[in-house]
Structures are given as structure tokens and as C-alpha cells.
GROMACS .gro file of C-alpha atoms in nm:
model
  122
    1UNK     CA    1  -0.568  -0.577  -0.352
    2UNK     CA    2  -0.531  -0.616  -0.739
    3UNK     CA    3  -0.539  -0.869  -0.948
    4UNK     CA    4  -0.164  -0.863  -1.120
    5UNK     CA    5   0.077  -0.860  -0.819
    6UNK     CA    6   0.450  -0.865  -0.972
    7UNK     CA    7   0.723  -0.900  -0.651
    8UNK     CA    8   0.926  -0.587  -0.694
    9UNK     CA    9   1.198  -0.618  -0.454
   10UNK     CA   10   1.276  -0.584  -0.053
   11UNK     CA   11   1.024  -0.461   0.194
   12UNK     CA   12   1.203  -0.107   0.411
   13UNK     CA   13   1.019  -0.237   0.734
   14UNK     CA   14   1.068  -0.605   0.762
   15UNK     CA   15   1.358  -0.640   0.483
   16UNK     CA   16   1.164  -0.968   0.363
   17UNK     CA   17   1.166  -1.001  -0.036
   18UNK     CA   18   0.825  -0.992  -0.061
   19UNK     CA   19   0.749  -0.646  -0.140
   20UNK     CA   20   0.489  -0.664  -0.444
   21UNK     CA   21   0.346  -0.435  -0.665
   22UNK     CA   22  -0.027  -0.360  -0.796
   23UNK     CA   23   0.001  -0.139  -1.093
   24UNK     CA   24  -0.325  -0.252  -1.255
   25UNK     CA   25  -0.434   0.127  -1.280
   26UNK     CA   26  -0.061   0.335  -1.330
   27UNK     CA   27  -0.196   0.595  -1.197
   28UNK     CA   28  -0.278   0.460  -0.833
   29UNK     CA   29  -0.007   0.174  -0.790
   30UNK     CA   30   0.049   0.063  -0.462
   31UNK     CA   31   0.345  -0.136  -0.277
   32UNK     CA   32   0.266  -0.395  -0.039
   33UNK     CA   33   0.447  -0.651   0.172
   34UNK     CA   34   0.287  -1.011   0.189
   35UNK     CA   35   0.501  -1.052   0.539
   36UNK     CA   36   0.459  -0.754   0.724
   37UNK     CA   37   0.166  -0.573   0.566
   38UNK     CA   38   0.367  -0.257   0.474
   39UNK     CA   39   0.149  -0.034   0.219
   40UNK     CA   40   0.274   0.234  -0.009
   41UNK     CA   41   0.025   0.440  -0.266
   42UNK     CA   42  -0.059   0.794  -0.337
   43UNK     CA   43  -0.078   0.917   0.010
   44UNK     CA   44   0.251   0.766   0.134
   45UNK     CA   45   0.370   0.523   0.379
   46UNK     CA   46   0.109   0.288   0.575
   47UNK     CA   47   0.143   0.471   0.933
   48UNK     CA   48   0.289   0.266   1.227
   49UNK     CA   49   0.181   0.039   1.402
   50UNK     CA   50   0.039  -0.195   1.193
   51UNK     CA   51   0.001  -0.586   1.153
   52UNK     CA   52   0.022  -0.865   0.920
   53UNK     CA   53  -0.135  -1.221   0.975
   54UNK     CA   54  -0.270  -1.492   0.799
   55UNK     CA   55  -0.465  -1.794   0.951
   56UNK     CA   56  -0.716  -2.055   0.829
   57UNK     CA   57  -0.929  -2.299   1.066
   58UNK     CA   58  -0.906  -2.716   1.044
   59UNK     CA   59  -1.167  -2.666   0.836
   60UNK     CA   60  -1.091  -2.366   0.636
   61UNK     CA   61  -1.473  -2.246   0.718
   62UNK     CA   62  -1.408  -1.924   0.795
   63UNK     CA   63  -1.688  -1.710   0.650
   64UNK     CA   64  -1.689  -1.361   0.769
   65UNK     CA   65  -1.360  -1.180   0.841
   66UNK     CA   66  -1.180  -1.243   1.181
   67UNK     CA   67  -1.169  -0.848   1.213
   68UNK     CA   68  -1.529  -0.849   1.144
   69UNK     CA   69  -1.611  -1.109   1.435
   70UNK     CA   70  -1.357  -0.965   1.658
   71UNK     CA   71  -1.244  -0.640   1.601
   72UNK     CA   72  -0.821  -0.555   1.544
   73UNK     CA   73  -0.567  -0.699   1.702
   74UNK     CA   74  -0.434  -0.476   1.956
   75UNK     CA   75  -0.098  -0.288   1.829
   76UNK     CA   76   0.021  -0.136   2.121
   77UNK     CA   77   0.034  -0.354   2.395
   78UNK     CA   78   0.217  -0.730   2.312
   79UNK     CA   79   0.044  -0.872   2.639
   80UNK     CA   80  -0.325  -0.745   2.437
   81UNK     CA   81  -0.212  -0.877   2.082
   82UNK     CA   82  -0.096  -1.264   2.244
   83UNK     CA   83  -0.437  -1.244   2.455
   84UNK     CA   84  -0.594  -1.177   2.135
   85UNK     CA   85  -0.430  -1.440   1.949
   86UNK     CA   86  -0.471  -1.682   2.208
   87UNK     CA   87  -0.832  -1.628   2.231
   88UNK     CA   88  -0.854  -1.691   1.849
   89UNK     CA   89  -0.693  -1.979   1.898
   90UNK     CA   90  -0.890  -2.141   2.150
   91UNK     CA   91  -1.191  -2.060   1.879
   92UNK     CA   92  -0.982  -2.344   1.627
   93UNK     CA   93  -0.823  -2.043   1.416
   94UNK     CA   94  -0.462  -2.129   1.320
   95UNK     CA   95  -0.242  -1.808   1.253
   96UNK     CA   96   0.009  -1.920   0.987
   97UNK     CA   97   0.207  -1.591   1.059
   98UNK     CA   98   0.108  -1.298   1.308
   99UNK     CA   99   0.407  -0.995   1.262
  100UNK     CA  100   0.339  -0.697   1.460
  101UNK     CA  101   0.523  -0.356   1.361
  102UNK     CA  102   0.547  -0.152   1.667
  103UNK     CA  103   0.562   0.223   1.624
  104UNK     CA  104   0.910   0.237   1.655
  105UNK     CA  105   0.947  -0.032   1.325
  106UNK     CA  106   1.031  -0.301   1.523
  107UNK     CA  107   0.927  -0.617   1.337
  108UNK     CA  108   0.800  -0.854   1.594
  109UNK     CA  109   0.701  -1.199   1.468
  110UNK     CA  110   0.430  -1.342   1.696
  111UNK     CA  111   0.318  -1.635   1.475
  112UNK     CA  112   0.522  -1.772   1.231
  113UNK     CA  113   0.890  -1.799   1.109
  114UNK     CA  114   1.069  -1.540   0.921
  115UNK     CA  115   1.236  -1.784   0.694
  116UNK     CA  116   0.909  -1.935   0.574
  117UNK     CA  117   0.829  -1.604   0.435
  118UNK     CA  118   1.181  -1.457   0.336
  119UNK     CA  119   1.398  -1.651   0.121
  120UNK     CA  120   1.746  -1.462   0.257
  121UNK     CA  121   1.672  -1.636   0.598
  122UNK     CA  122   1.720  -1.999   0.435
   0.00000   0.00000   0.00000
């Protein structure tokens, strides 16, 4: 996103403290959660579902976006979204954190711990 990210305070979907701000350009600031991937700007609230992850290989070789190689993970369907992880996995990708929020803002953590990522949980 931008390149002065200042923490601003609690995320309203996942309640981590991690919600950060990019107000490089006042004009167009935008809100964003590092946990959950919650975005805020001009046109309002990222719609749900959405997802958060972060992973890295043995190797940290990745060159082209996982996305990119393998399209989105699948939001609506947890059965889809392990599969997809799982098949990731089996390629030598290591998901640090995976957090799925379902369309009814359910927070579901399918990689990961919450309290690596929010300080209140420790």
C-alpha cells in the first residue's frame, strides 16, 4: 500500500490492534488491517468476504504472486479454502497466517494464531 503506515488503533472486523493507516496523499487515506485484511478508503468498507494471508517458501523464492499462479482462495466454501491451502502446501509454500472473513464477519483463522498477531491475546 503506502509507504508511511502509522498503526491507528483496533480493527471493527477482527478486533486485532493492527489497524494501520496510509495517509501519504490526505486526500485518499486508507485503513487497513495487517491481520485480517480489512480496507477502508474513499469508497467505504472492503465488502465481505474477504481474506488475509501471508506465507513464504523454505526458500523464500517466491517470484510471481501466489494469486497470480493460482488464482484466489475460495471465500465461500471452508472445505474449498483448506483444499486450497493444502494444495499450496504440498507445493513447499508455508502460510504464516491464513484468516478468512466469512460474509457474515466471522473471523476464521485457518493458518496462524491470533495472539501472534494481536497483542490483547498475550
Amino acid at each position: 500500500m503506502g509507504m508511511n503506515p502509522i498503526v491507528v488503533g483496533q480493527c471493527p472486523r477482527c478486533k486485532s490492534f493492527e489497524l494501520v493507516s496510509d495517509d501519504t496523499d490526505p486526500e485518499d487515506s486508507i485503513e487497513y488491517c495487517l491481520v485480517c485484511g480489512f480496507v477502508h478508503d474513499q469508497e467505504g468498507d472492503l465488502p465481505l468476504p474477504h481474506y488475509s494471508f501471508q506465507y513464504r517458501t523454505k526458500h523464500n523464492l517466491i517470484t510471481k504472486d501466489i494469486e497470480e499462479l493460482h488464482g484466489c482462495m475460495p471465500v465461500d466454501n471452508l472445505v474449498e479454502a483448506e483444499n486450497w491451502l493444502k494444495a499450496r502446501e504440498s507445493e513447499g509454500i508455508e502460510f504464516i497466517k491464513a484468516v478468512l472473513v466469512n460474509r457474515q464477519g466471522h473471523v476464521i483463522w485457518l493458518r496462524g494464531s491470533p495472539g501472534d498477531w494481536n497483542w490483547a491475546c498475550t
